[in-house]
CSV table of C-alpha atoms in Angstrom, one decimal:
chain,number,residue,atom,x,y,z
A,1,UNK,CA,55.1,-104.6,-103.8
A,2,UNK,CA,53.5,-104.5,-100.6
A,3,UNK,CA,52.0,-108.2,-101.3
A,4,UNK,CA,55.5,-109.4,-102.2
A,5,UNK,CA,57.4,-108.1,-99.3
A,6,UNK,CA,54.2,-109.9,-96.9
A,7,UNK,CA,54.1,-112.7,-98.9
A,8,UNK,CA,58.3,-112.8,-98.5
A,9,UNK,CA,57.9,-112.5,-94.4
A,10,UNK,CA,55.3,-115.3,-94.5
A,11,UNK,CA,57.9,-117.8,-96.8
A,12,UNK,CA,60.8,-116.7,-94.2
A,13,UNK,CA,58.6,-116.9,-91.0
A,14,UNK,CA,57.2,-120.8,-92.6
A,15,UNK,CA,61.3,-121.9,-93.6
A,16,UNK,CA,62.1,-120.3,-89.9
A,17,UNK,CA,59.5,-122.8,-88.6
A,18,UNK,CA,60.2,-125.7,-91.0
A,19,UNK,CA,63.9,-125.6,-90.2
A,20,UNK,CA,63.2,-125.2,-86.3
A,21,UNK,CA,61.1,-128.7,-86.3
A,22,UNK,CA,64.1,-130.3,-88.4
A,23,UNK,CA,66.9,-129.2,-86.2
A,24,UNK,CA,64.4,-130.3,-83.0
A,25,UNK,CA,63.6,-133.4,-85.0
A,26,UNK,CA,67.0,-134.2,-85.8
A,27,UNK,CA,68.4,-133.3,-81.8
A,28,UNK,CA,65.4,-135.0,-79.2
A,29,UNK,CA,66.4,-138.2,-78.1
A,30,UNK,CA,63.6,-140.7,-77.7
A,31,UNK,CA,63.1,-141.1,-74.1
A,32,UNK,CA,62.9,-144.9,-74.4
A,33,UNK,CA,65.3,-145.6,-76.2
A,34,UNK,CA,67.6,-143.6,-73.9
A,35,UNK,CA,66.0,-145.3,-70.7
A,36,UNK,CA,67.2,-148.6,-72.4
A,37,UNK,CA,70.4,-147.2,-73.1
A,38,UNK,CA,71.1,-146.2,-69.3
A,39,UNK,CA,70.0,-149.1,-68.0
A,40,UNK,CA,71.6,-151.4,-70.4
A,41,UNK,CA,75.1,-149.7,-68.7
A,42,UNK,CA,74.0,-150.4,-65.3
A,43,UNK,CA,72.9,-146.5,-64.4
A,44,UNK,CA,69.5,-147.0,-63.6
A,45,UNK,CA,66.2,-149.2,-63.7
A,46,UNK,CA,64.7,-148.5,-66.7
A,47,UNK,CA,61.4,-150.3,-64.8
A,48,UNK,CA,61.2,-148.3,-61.7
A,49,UNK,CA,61.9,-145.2,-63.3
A,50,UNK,CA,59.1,-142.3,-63.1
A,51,UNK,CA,59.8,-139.8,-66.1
A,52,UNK,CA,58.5,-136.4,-64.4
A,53,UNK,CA,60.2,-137.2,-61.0
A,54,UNK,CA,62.3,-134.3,-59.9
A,55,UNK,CA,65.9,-135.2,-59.7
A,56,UNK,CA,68.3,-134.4,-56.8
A,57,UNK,CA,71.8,-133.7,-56.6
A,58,UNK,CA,73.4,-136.4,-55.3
A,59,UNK,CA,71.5,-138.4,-57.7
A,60,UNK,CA,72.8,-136.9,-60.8
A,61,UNK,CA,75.8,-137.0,-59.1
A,62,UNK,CA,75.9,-140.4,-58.6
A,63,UNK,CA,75.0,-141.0,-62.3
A,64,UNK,CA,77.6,-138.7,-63.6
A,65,UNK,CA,80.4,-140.1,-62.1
A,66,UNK,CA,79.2,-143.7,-63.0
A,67,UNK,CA,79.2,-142.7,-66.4
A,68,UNK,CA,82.4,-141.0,-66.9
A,69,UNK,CA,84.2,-143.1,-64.8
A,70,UNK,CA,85.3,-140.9,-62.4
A,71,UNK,CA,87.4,-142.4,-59.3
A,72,UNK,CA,86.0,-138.9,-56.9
A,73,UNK,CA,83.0,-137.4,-56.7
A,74,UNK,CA,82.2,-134.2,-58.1
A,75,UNK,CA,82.3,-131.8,-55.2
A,76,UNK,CA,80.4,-128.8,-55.7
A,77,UNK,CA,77.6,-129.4,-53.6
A,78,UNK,CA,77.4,-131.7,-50.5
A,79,UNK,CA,76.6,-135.2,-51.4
A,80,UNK,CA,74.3,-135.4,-48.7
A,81,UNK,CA,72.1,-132.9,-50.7
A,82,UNK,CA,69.2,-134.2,-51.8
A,83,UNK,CA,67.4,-131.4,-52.4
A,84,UNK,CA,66.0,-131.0,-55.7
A,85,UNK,CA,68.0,-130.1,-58.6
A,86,UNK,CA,68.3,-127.0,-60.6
A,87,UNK,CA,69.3,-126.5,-64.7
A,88,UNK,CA,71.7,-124.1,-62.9
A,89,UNK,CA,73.7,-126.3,-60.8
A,90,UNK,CA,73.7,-129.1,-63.0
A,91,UNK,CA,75.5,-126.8,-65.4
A,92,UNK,CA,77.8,-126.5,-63.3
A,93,UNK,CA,78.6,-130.4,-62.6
A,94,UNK,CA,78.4,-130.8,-66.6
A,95,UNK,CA,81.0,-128.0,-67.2
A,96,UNK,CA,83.4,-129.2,-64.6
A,97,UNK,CA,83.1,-132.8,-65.7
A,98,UNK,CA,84.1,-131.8,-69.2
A,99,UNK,CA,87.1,-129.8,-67.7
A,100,UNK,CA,85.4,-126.2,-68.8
A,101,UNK,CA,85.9,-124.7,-65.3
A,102,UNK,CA,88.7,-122.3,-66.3
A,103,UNK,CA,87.1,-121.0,-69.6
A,104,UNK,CA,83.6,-120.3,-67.1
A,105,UNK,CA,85.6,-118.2,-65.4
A,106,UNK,CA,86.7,-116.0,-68.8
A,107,UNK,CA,83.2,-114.2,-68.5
A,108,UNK,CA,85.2,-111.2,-66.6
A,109,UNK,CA,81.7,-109.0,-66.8
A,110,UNK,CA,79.7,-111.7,-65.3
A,111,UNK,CA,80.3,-111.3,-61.5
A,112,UNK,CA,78.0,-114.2,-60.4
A,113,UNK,CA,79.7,-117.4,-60.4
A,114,UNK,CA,76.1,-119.1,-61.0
A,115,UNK,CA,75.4,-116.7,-64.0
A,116,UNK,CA,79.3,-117.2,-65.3
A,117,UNK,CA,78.4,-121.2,-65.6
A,118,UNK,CA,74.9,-121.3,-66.9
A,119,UNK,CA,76.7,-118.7,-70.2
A,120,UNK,CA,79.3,-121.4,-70.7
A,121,UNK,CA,76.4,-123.8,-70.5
A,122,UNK,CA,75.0,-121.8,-73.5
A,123,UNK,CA,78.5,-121.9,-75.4
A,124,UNK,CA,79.0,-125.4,-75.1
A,125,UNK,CA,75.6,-126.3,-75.7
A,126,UNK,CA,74.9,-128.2,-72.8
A,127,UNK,CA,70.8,-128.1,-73.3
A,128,UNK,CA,70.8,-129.0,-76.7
A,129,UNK,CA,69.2,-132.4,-76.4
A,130,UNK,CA,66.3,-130.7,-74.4
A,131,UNK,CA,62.6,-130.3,-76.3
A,132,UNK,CA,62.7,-126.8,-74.5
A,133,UNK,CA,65.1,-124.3,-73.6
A,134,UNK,CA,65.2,-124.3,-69.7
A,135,UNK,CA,65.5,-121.0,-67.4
A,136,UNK,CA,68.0,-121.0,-65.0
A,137,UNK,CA,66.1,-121.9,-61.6
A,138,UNK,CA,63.6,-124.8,-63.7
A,139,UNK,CA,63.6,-127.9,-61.7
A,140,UNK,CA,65.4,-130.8,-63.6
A,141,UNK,CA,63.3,-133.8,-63.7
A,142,UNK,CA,65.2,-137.2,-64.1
A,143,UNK,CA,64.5,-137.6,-67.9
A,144,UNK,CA,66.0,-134.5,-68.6
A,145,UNK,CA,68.7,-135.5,-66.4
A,146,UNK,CA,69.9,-138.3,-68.5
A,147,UNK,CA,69.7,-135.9,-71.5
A,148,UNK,CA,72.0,-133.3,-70.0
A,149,UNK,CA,74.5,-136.3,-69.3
A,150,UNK,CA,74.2,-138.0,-72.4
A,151,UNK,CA,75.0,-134.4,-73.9
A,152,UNK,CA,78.3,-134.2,-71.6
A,153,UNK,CA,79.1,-138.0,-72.8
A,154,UNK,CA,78.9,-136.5,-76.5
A,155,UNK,CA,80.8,-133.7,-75.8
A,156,UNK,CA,83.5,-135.7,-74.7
A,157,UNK,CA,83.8,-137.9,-77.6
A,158,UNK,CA,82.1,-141.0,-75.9
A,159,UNK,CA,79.0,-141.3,-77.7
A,160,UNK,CA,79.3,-143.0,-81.2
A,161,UNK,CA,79.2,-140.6,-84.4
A,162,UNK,CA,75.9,-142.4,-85.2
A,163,UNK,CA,73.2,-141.8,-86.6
A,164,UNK,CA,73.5,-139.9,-90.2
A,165,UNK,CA,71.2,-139.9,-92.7
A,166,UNK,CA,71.6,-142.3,-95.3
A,167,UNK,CA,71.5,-139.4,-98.0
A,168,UNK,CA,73.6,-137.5,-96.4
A,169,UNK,CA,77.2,-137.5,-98.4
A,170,UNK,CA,78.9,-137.8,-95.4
A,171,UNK,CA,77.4,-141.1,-94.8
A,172,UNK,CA,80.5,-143.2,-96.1
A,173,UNK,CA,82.9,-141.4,-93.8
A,174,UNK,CA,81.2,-141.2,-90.5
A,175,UNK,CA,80.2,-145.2,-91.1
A,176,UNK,CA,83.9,-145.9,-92.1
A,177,UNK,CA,85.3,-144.0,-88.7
A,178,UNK,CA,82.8,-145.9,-86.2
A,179,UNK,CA,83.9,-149.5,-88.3
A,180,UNK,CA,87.2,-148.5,-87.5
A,181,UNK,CA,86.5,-148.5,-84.3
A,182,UNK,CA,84.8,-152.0,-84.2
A,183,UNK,CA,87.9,-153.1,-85.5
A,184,UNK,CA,89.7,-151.8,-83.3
A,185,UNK,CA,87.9,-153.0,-80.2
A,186,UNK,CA,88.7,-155.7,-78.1
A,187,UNK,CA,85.3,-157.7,-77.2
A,188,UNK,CA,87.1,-160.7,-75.5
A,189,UNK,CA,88.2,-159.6,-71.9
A,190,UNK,CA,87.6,-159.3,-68.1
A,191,UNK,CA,84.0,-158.0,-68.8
A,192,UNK,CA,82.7,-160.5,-70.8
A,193,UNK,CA,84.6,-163.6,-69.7
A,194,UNK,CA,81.6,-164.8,-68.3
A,195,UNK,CA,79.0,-164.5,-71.0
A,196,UNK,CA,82.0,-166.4,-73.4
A,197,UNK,CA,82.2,-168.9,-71.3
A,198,UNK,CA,78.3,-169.5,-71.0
A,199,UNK,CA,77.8,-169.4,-74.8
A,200,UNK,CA,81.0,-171.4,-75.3
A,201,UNK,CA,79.5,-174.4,-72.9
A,202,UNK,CA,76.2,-174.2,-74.8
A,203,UNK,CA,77.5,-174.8,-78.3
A,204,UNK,CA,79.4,-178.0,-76.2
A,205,UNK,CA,76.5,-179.1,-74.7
A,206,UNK,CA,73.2,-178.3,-76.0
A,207,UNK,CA,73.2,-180.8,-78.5
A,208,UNK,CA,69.3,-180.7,-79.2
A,209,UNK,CA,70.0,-178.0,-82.1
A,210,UNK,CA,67.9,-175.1,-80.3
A,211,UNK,CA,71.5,-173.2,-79.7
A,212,UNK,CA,72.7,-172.6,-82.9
A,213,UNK,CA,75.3,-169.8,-81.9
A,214,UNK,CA,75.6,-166.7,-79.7
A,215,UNK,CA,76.9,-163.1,-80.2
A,216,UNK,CA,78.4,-160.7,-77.4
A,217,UNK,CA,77.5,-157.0,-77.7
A,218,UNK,CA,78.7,-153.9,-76.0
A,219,UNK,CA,75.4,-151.8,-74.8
A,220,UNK,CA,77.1,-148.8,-75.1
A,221,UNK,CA,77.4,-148.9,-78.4
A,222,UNK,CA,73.6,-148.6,-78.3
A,223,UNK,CA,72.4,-145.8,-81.2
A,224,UNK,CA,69.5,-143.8,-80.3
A,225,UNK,CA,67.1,-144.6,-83.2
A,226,UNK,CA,63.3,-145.2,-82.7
A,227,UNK,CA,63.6,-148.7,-82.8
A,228,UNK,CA,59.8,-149.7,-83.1
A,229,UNK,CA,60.7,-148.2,-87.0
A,230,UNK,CA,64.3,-150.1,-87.2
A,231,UNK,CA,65.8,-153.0,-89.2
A,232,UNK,CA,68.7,-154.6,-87.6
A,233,UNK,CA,70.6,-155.9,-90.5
A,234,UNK,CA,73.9,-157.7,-89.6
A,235,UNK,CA,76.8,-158.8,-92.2
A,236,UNK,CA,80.6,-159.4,-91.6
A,237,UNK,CA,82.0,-157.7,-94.8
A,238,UNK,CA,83.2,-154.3,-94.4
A,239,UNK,CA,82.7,-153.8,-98.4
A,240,UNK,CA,79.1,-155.2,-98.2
A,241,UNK,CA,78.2,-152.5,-96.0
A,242,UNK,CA,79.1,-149.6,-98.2
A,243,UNK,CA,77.8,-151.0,-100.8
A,244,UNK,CA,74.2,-151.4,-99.2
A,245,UNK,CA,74.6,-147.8,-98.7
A,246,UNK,CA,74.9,-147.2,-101.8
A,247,UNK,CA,71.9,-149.3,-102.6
A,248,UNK,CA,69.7,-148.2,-100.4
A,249,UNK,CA,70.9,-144.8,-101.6
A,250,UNK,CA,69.7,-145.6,-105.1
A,251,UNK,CA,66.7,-147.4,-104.0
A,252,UNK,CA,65.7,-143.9,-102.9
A,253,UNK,CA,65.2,-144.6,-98.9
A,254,UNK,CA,65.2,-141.5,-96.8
A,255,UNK,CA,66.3,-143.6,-93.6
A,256,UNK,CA,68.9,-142.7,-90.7
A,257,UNK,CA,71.3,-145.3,-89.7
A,258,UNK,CA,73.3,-146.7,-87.5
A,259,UNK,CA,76.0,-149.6,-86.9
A,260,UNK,CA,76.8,-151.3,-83.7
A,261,UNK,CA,79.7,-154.3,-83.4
A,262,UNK,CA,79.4,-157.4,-82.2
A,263,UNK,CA,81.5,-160.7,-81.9
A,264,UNK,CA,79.5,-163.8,-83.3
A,265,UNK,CA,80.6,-167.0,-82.1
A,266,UNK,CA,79.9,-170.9,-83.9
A,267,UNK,CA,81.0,-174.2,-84.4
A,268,UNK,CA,83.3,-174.4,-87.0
A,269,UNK,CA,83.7,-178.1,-88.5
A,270,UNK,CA,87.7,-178.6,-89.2
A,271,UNK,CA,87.9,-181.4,-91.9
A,272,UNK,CA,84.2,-180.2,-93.8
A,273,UNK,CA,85.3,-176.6,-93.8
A,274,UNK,CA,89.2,-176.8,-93.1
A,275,UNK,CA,90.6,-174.1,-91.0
A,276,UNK,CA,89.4,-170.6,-90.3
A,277,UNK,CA,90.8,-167.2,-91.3
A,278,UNK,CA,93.5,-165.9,-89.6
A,279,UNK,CA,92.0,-163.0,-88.8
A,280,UNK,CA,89.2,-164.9,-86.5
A,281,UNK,CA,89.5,-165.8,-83.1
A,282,UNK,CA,88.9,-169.5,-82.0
A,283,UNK,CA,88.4,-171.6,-78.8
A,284,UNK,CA,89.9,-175.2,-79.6
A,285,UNK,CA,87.6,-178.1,-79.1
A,286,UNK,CA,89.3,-180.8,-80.9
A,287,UNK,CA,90.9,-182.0,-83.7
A,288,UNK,CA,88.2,-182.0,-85.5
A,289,UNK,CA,86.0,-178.6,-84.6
A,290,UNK,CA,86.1,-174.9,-82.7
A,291,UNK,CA,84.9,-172.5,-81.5
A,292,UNK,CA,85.0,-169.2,-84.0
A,293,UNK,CA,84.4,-165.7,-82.6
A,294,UNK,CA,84.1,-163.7,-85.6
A,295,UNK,CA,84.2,-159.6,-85.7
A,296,UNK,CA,81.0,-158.4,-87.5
A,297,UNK,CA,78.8,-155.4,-87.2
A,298,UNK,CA,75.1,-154.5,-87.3
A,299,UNK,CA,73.4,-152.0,-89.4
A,300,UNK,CA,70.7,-150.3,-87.8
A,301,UNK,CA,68.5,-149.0,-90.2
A,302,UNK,CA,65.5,-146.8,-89.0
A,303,UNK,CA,62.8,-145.9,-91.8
A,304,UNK,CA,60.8,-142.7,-91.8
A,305,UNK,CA,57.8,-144.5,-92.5
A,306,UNK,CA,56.3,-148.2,-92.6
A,307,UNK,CA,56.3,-148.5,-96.0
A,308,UNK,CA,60.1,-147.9,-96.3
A,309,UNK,CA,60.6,-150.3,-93.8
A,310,UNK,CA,58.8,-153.2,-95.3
A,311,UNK,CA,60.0,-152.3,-98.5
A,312,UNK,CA,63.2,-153.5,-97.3
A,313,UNK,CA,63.6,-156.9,-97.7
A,314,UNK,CA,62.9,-157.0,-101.3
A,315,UNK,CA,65.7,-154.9,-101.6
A,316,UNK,CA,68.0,-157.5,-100.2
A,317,UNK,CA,66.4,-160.7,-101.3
A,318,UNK,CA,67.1,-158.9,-105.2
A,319,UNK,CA,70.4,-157.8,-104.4
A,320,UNK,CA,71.7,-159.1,-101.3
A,321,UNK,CA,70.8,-162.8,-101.1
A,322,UNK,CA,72.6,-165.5,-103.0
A,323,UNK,CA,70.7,-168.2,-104.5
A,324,UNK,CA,73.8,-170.1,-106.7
A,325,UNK,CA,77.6,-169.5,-105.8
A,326,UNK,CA,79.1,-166.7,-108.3
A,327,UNK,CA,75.5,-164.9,-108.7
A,328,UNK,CA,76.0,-162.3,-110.8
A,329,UNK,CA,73.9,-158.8,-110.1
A,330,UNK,CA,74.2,-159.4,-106.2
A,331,UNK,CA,76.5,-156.9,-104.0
A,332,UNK,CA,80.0,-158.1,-102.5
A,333,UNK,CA,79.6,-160.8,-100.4
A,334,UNK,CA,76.1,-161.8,-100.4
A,335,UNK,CA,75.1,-164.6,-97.9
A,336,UNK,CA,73.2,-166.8,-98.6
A,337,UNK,CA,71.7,-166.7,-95.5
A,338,UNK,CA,71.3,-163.3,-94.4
A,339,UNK,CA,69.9,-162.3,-91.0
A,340,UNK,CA,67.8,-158.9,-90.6
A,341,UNK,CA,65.6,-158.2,-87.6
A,342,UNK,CA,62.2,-156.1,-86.3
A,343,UNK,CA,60.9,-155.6,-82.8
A,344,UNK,CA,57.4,-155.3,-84.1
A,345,UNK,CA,55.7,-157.9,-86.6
A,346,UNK,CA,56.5,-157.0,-90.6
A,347,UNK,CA,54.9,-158.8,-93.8
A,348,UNK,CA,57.4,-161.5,-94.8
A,349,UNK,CA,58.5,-162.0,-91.3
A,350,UNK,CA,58.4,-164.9,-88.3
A,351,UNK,CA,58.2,-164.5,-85.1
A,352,UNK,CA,60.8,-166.6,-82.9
A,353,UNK,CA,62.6,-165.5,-79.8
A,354,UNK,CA,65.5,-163.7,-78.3
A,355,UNK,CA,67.5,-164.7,-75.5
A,356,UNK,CA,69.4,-162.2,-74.1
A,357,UNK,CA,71.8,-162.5,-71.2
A,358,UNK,CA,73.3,-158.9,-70.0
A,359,UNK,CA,76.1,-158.3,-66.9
A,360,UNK,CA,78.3,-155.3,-66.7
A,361,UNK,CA,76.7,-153.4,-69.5
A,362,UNK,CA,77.7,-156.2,-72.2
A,363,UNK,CA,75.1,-158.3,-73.4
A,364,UNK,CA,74.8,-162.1,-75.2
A,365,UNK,CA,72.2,-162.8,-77.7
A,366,UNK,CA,70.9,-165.8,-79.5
A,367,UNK,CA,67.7,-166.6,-81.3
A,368,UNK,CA,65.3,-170.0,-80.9
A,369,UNK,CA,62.2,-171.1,-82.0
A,370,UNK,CA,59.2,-169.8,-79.3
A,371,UNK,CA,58.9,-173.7,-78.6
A,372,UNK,CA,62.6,-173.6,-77.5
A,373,UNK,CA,63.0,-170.4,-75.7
A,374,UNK,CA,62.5,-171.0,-72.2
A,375,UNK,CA,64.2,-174.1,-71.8
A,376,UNK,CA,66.9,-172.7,-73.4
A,377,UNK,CA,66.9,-169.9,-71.1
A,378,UNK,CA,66.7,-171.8,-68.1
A,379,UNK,CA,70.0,-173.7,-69.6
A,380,UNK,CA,71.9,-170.9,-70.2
A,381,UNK,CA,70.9,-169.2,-66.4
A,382,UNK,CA,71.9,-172.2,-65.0
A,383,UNK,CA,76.0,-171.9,-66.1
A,384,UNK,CA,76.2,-168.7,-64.6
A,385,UNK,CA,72.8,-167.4,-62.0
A,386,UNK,CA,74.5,-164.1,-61.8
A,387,UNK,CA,73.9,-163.3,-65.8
A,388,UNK,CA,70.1,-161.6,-65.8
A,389,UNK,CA,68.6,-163.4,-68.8
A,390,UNK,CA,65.4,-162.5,-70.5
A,391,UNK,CA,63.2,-163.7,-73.4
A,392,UNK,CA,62.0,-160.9,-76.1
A,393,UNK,CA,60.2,-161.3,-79.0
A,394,UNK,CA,61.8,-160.8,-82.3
A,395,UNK,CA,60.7,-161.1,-85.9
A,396,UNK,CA,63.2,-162.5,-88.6
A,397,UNK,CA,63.2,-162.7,-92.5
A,398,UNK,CA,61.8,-166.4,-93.3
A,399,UNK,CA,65.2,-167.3,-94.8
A,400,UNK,CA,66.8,-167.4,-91.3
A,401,UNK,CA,64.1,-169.1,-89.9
A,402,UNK,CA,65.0,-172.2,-92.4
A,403,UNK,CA,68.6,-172.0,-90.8
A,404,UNK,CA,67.0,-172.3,-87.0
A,405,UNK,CA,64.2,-174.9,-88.4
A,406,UNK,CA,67.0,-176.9,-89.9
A,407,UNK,CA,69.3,-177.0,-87.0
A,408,UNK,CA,67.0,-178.9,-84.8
A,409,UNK,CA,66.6,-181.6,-87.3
């Protein structure tokens, strides 16, 4: 009895710490891909950033209100106070940003204001993305300071409802709320006027083939999934996407994912193809071709493990990639050129590049051979200097490269 009831502590003390690592695992934020995630919406420079540098509080100020869009500034302290920043007071900037002042202020027994905000800050949560558990007077350092505001983003409903794991049952329904979404949204305004109109002039006049199309994305969207283990898989078809959950379900892959919108723009050729869908957005060019900007999404599919990861393109040549028209065995609506996408080199895959043009935390993307890319940068920089343009490297399944071989032709 005595060796059961030790033996029971040891199984509850190893599920204690099993469960401890998940719930950490499944709540730290990868500081990368965060940094990218800030800078992408114009908050900071992801480049000059130093990751133990204490933060002050003007500083966090400053980011807050950028971030939640505030017209004033928060008030509490001074905002020529630069000295460094405690995990107290930034509770207290968190909870009145999220409009919890009054409820702080329920703690009747509590009868310093300081210790009356840092026990809401416990209620509500606010540390949760942290790796530790802070006391009150720890100095916040400017990592964890984008972590406490991402947390106050996502406790307003402003961060996506992304990622879930893709055996998790809840899967369909969180994937179907964020498409909704995506629907929903309207990519063609004010903001991205500009990057429309330089895509829309390259598809008139590059005529060399090296711009084959363009897609505009909105970086907030970003999910944050180690990307160094991600597939970024994109499709138009609402229905194609479940039903690549489902097969990836089957397949038995243990991945998180993720989906992100996008609008992808190309020439569409009137009289070869006739006209486009009604529920498309054109530019008119003549009577002959236009300009489509087409609502589609990305999956973002991050594996726990290499393996998974290269696994998956065998998964969607068999099932996902048409060969004939009316292939039977294949999921609803098949292309048969499919795009998917690493940031780190897989068997099976081809390096090419990535332009990316980015202003006012919305971004435009197109892919070229490496022989291309610069020039083709240096085209696109030169209809509008103001867009910050970059070349990345990228790794595509060979299929797609055929497509960007055969447009140059």
């Amino acid at each position: 009895m005595r060796f059961q009831t030790k033996t029971t502590k040891l199984i509850l003390i190893l599920v204690f710490i099993f469960s401890f690592n998940v719930f950490a695992s499944a709540n730290s934020i990868i500081e990368e891909t965060l940094l990218v995630y800030f800078d992408d919406i114009g908050i900071i420079e992801k480049d000059l950033f130093i990751n133990e540098e204490e933060l002050t509080e003007t500083e966090f100020n400053k980011w807050l209100n950028i971030v939640l869009n505030y017209n004033e500034g928060l008030t509490k302290a001074p905002l020529d106070k630069n000295v460094t920043l405690t995990y107290n007071e930034a509770s207290v900037y968190l909870l009145e940003a999220i409009n919890q002042q009054e409820f702080v202020y329920t703690y009747l027994e509590e009868t310093n204001d300081m210790r009356k905000y840092w026990q809401a800050a416990k209620i509500v949560d606010i540390f949760a993305r942290l790796d530790h558990k802070p006391e009150p007077d720890d100095i916040v350092n400017k990592i964890n300071g984008l972590k406490l505001i991402y947390t106050a983003m996502d406790r307003l409903g402003l961060t996506y409802d992304l990622p879930v794991e893709l055996q998790d049952p809840k899967v369909y329904g969180k994937t179907n709320k964020i498409l909704s979404q995506i629907h929903t949204k309207n990519l063609i305004q004010t903001d991205t006027r500009n990057l429309y109109s330089i895509g829309n002039k390259g598809l008139l006049e590059i005529t060399d083939g090296t711009f084959t199309g363009y897609t505009i994305k909105d970086l907030s969207e970003r999910a944050m999934l180690d990307y160094s283990k991600t597939i970024r898989y994109g499709h138009s078809s609402f229905p194609h996407l479940f039903q690549l959950i489902s097969l990836l379900r089957r397949e038995g892959f243990n991945a998180r994912i993720a989906v992100e919108g996008r609008i992808s723009s190309y020439i569409h050729l009137l009289k070869e193809w006739g006209q486009p869908p009604a529920y498309v957005d054109t530019t008119a060019i003549s009577d002959e071709k236009c300009i489509v900007h087409a609502k589609e999404y990305d999956l973002l599919i991050e594996f726990p493990s290499l393996a998974e990861k290269e696994a998956f393109a065998a998964v969607i040549q068999k099932y996902a990639q048409k060969e004939v028209e009316n292939q039977p065995g294949l999921i609803k609506n098949s292309w048969f050129v499919p795009l998917y996408t690493s940031t780190t080199p897989l068997p099976g895959f081809v390096k090419v590049s990535e332009i990316r043009g980015k202003i006012n935390g919305y971004a435009i993307i197109s892919y070229a051979l490496d022989s291309a890319a610069q020039k083709l940068k240096g085209q696109l920089e030169d209809y509008n200097p103001v867009v910050d343009f970059e070349v990345n490297d990228i790794w595509i399944n060979e299929s797609f490269l055929s497509y960007l071989d055969s447009s140059m032709e």
